[in-house]
Amino acid sequence: MEANMELILTIIGINVVYVSLYTLRMIFVIKGQRILASVLSVVEIFVYMTGLGIVLQNLDNYWNLAAYCAGYGLGVYIGSRIEEYIALGYVTVQVTVDCVEIELPSILRESGYGVTSWLADGKDGQRLMMQVLAKRSNERKLLDILDKNCPKAFVVSYEPKNFKGGFWIKRMPKPFE
């Protein structure tokens, strides 16, 4: 029984590593990090083939197959948490506030964010609109600044795919080709 439990834990562990690597590789591909994704795929497929080989040699026990499935699910979760932690890329945050006299654009610029602001007409009067560009790793800090300075702000964030022009381009690292 102890050897079987060790085999089950090995299968789960291998699949967690494999699927986490798979998740990261896909994110690197989406983010344009082709070389990093290619290198990671070599490690990923080695881990995958090792795990699959172990499971195929031990198909007589359904617990091994269940361990493979459980490891896959856990790998998806852990891979997504790792991606969230490394937070690659940038986020564009559109902010709408009902107080047009606020110095929020200046506060955000002083904090290092790229801000474009303009006045807009809303249902209940004038609004200050801002488009803010930030590294994804700084999104939480940006939201905290917005919460502190204008807690009723309407905020929408999304990930831009391409950049061209503007002062931020000089700050951005070039992706691996």
Short mmCIF file of C-alpha atoms in Angstrom, two decimals:
data_model
loop_
_atom_site.label_atom_id
_atom_site.label_comp_id
_atom_site.label_asym_id
_atom_site.label_seq_id
_atom_site.Cartn_x
_atom_site.Cartn_y
_atom_site.Cartn_z
CA MET A 1 0.00 0.00 0.00
CA GLU A 2 2.87 2.39 0.85
CA ALA A 3 4.48 1.88 -2.59
CA ASN A 4 1.11 2.51 -4.23
CA MET A 5 0.64 5.75 -2.25
CA GLU A 6 4.13 6.84 -3.25
CA LEU A 7 3.28 6.15 -6.91
CA ILE A 8 0.01 8.11 -6.61
CA LEU A 9 1.81 11.11 -5.08
CA THR A 10 4.49 10.92 -7.78
CA ILE A 11 1.84 10.94 -10.52
CA ILE A 12 0.07 13.91 -8.92
CA GLY A 13 3.34 15.80 -8.49
CA ILE A 14 4.48 15.20 -12.06
CA ASN A 15 1.14 16.34 -13.46
CA VAL A 16 1.10 19.45 -11.28
CA VAL A 17 4.52 20.40 -12.64
CA TYR A 18 3.58 19.53 -16.22
CA VAL A 19 0.30 21.47 -16.30
CA SER A 20 1.83 24.45 -14.47
CA LEU A 21 4.57 24.58 -17.11
CA TYR A 22 1.96 24.19 -19.86
CA THR A 23 -0.04 27.11 -18.47
CA LEU A 24 3.03 29.33 -18.24
CA ARG A 25 4.16 28.36 -21.74
CA MET A 26 0.79 29.35 -23.18
CA ILE A 27 0.96 32.70 -21.38
CA PHE A 28 4.48 33.31 -22.70
CA VAL A 29 3.25 32.56 -26.23
CA ILE A 30 0.33 34.97 -25.83
CA LYS A 31 2.69 37.65 -24.45
CA GLY A 32 5.06 37.24 -27.40
CA GLN A 33 7.88 35.61 -25.40
CA ARG A 34 8.56 32.99 -28.09
CA ILE A 35 12.07 31.91 -27.07
CA LEU A 36 11.16 31.57 -23.41
CA ALA A 37 8.04 29.60 -24.38
CA SER A 38 10.11 27.29 -26.60
CA VAL A 39 12.68 26.58 -23.89
CA LEU A 40 9.93 25.96 -21.35
CA SER A 41 8.19 23.57 -23.74
CA VAL A 42 11.25 21.29 -23.79
CA VAL A 43 11.08 20.88 -20.01
CA GLU A 44 7.29 20.63 -20.13
CA ILE A 45 7.23 17.77 -22.64
CA PHE A 46 9.94 15.87 -20.74
CA VAL A 47 7.85 16.04 -17.56
CA TYR A 48 4.70 15.11 -19.51
CA MET A 49 6.25 12.04 -21.16
CA THR A 50 7.69 10.88 -17.84
CA GLY A 51 4.31 11.14 -16.11
CA LEU A 52 2.39 9.58 -18.97
CA GLY A 53 4.86 6.69 -19.10
CA ILE A 54 4.36 6.00 -15.40
CA VAL A 55 0.57 6.04 -15.75
CA LEU A 56 0.55 3.84 -18.86
CA GLN A 57 2.75 1.25 -17.12
CA ASN A 58 0.34 1.16 -14.21
CA LEU A 59 -3.10 1.25 -15.81
CA ASP A 60 -4.20 -1.75 -13.75
CA ASN A 61 -4.93 0.57 -10.83
CA TYR A 62 -7.68 3.16 -11.25
CA TRP A 63 -6.19 5.22 -8.41
CA ASN A 64 -3.25 6.02 -10.69
CA LEU A 65 -5.61 7.38 -13.33
CA ALA A 66 -7.49 9.35 -10.66
CA ALA A 67 -4.15 10.75 -9.44
CA TYR A 68 -3.31 11.81 -12.99
CA CYS A 69 -6.63 13.66 -13.25
CA ALA A 70 -6.27 15.27 -9.82
CA GLY A 71 -2.74 16.39 -10.64
CA TYR A 72 -3.96 17.93 -13.88
CA GLY A 73 -6.63 19.96 -12.10
CA LEU A 74 -4.20 21.05 -9.39
CA GLY A 75 -1.68 22.00 -12.08
CA VAL A 76 -4.19 24.31 -13.79
CA TYR A 77 -4.85 26.03 -10.47
CA ILE A 78 -1.18 26.37 -9.50
CA GLY A 79 -0.16 27.49 -13.00
CA SER A 80 -2.76 30.24 -12.95
CA ARG A 81 -1.60 31.36 -9.49
CA ILE A 82 2.02 31.49 -10.68
CA GLU A 83 0.95 33.58 -13.68
CA GLU A 84 -0.96 35.91 -11.39
CA TYR A 85 2.12 36.24 -9.18
CA ILE A 86 4.56 37.08 -11.99
CA ALA A 87 1.94 39.36 -13.63
CA LEU A 88 3.54 39.75 -17.04
CA GLY A 89 2.49 42.59 -19.29
CA TYR A 90 0.52 45.76 -18.89
CA VAL A 91 -2.98 46.81 -18.02
CA THR A 92 -4.99 49.77 -19.23
CA VAL A 93 -7.39 51.14 -16.65
CA GLN A 94 -10.22 53.43 -17.64
CA VAL A 95 -11.32 55.56 -14.71
CA THR A 96 -14.44 57.73 -14.53
CA VAL A 97 -14.88 60.07 -11.56
CA ASP A 98 -17.65 62.52 -10.79
CA CYS A 99 -15.35 65.14 -9.26
CA VAL A 100 -13.75 67.07 -12.14
CA GLU A 101 -11.73 69.40 -9.89
CA ILE A 102 -9.76 66.57 -8.30
CA GLU A 103 -5.99 66.40 -8.90
CA LEU A 104 -6.11 62.66 -9.48
CA PRO A 105 -4.24 62.72 -12.82
CA SER A 106 -1.33 64.55 -11.17
CA ILE A 107 -1.32 62.17 -8.20
CA LEU A 108 -1.21 59.17 -10.56
CA ARG A 109 1.53 60.70 -12.71
CA GLU A 110 3.63 61.41 -9.61
CA SER A 111 3.21 57.73 -8.72
CA GLY A 112 4.72 56.77 -12.10
CA TYR A 113 1.63 55.94 -14.11
CA GLY A 114 0.96 57.09 -17.65
CA VAL A 115 -2.29 59.09 -17.59
CA THR A 116 -4.38 60.68 -20.32
CA SER A 117 -7.36 62.63 -19.00
CA TRP A 118 -10.28 64.52 -20.49
CA LEU A 119 -13.68 65.90 -19.51
CA ALA A 120 -16.77 63.95 -20.52
CA ASP A 121 -20.51 64.39 -20.19
CA GLY A 122 -22.26 61.80 -18.03
CA LYS A 123 -25.89 61.23 -17.17
CA ASP A 124 -25.62 63.45 -14.09
CA GLY A 125 -23.15 66.04 -15.41
CA GLN A 126 -19.47 66.42 -16.15
CA ARG A 127 -17.07 63.59 -15.42
CA LEU A 128 -13.32 63.32 -15.43
CA MET A 129 -12.20 60.43 -17.63
CA MET A 130 -8.72 58.95 -17.38
CA GLN A 131 -6.93 56.25 -19.24
CA VAL A 132 -4.08 54.90 -17.14
CA LEU A 133 -1.35 52.52 -18.31
CA ALA A 134 0.41 50.38 -15.70
CA LYS A 135 2.42 47.22 -15.37
CA ARG A 136 0.13 44.37 -14.32
CA SER A 137 2.29 43.88 -11.25
CA ASN A 138 1.36 47.45 -10.18
CA GLU A 139 -2.39 47.18 -10.83
CA ARG A 140 -3.27 46.54 -7.16
CA LYS A 141 -1.25 49.61 -6.08
CA LEU A 142 -3.05 51.72 -8.72
CA LEU A 143 -6.46 50.53 -7.53
CA ASP A 144 -5.48 51.35 -3.94
CA ILE A 145 -4.52 54.92 -4.96
CA LEU A 146 -7.83 55.29 -6.78
CA ASP A 147 -9.75 53.92 -3.79
CA LYS A 148 -8.00 56.31 -1.40
CA ASN A 149 -8.48 59.43 -3.55
CA CYS A 150 -11.85 58.76 -5.17
CA PRO A 151 -13.64 55.75 -3.67
CA LYS A 152 -16.70 56.14 -5.93
CA ALA A 153 -14.67 55.99 -9.15
CA PHE A 154 -15.94 53.69 -11.89
CA VAL A 155 -12.97 51.57 -12.98
CA VAL A 156 -12.61 49.18 -15.91
CA SER A 157 -9.35 47.41 -16.66
CA TYR A 158 -8.20 45.41 -19.65
CA GLU A 159 -4.96 44.14 -21.14
CA PRO A 160 -3.70 45.91 -24.25
CA LYS A 161 -2.14 43.67 -26.88
CA ASN A 162 0.01 46.08 -28.88
CA PHE A 163 1.70 49.40 -28.26
CA LYS A 164 2.83 52.07 -30.70
CA GLY A 165 4.08 55.53 -29.81
CA GLY A 166 3.81 57.45 -26.55
CA PHE A 167 6.37 57.96 -23.82
CA TRP A 168 5.77 54.49 -22.33
CA ILE A 169 7.32 52.75 -25.34
CA LYS A 170 10.78 53.93 -24.24
CA ARG A 171 10.26 52.31 -20.82
CA MET A 172 9.09 48.92 -22.07
CA PRO A 173 11.52 46.04 -22.41
CA LYS A 174 11.65 44.54 -25.86
CA PRO A 175 10.10 41.05 -25.97
CA PHE A 176 12.31 38.12 -26.91
CA GLU A 177 12.04 37.51 -30.63
#
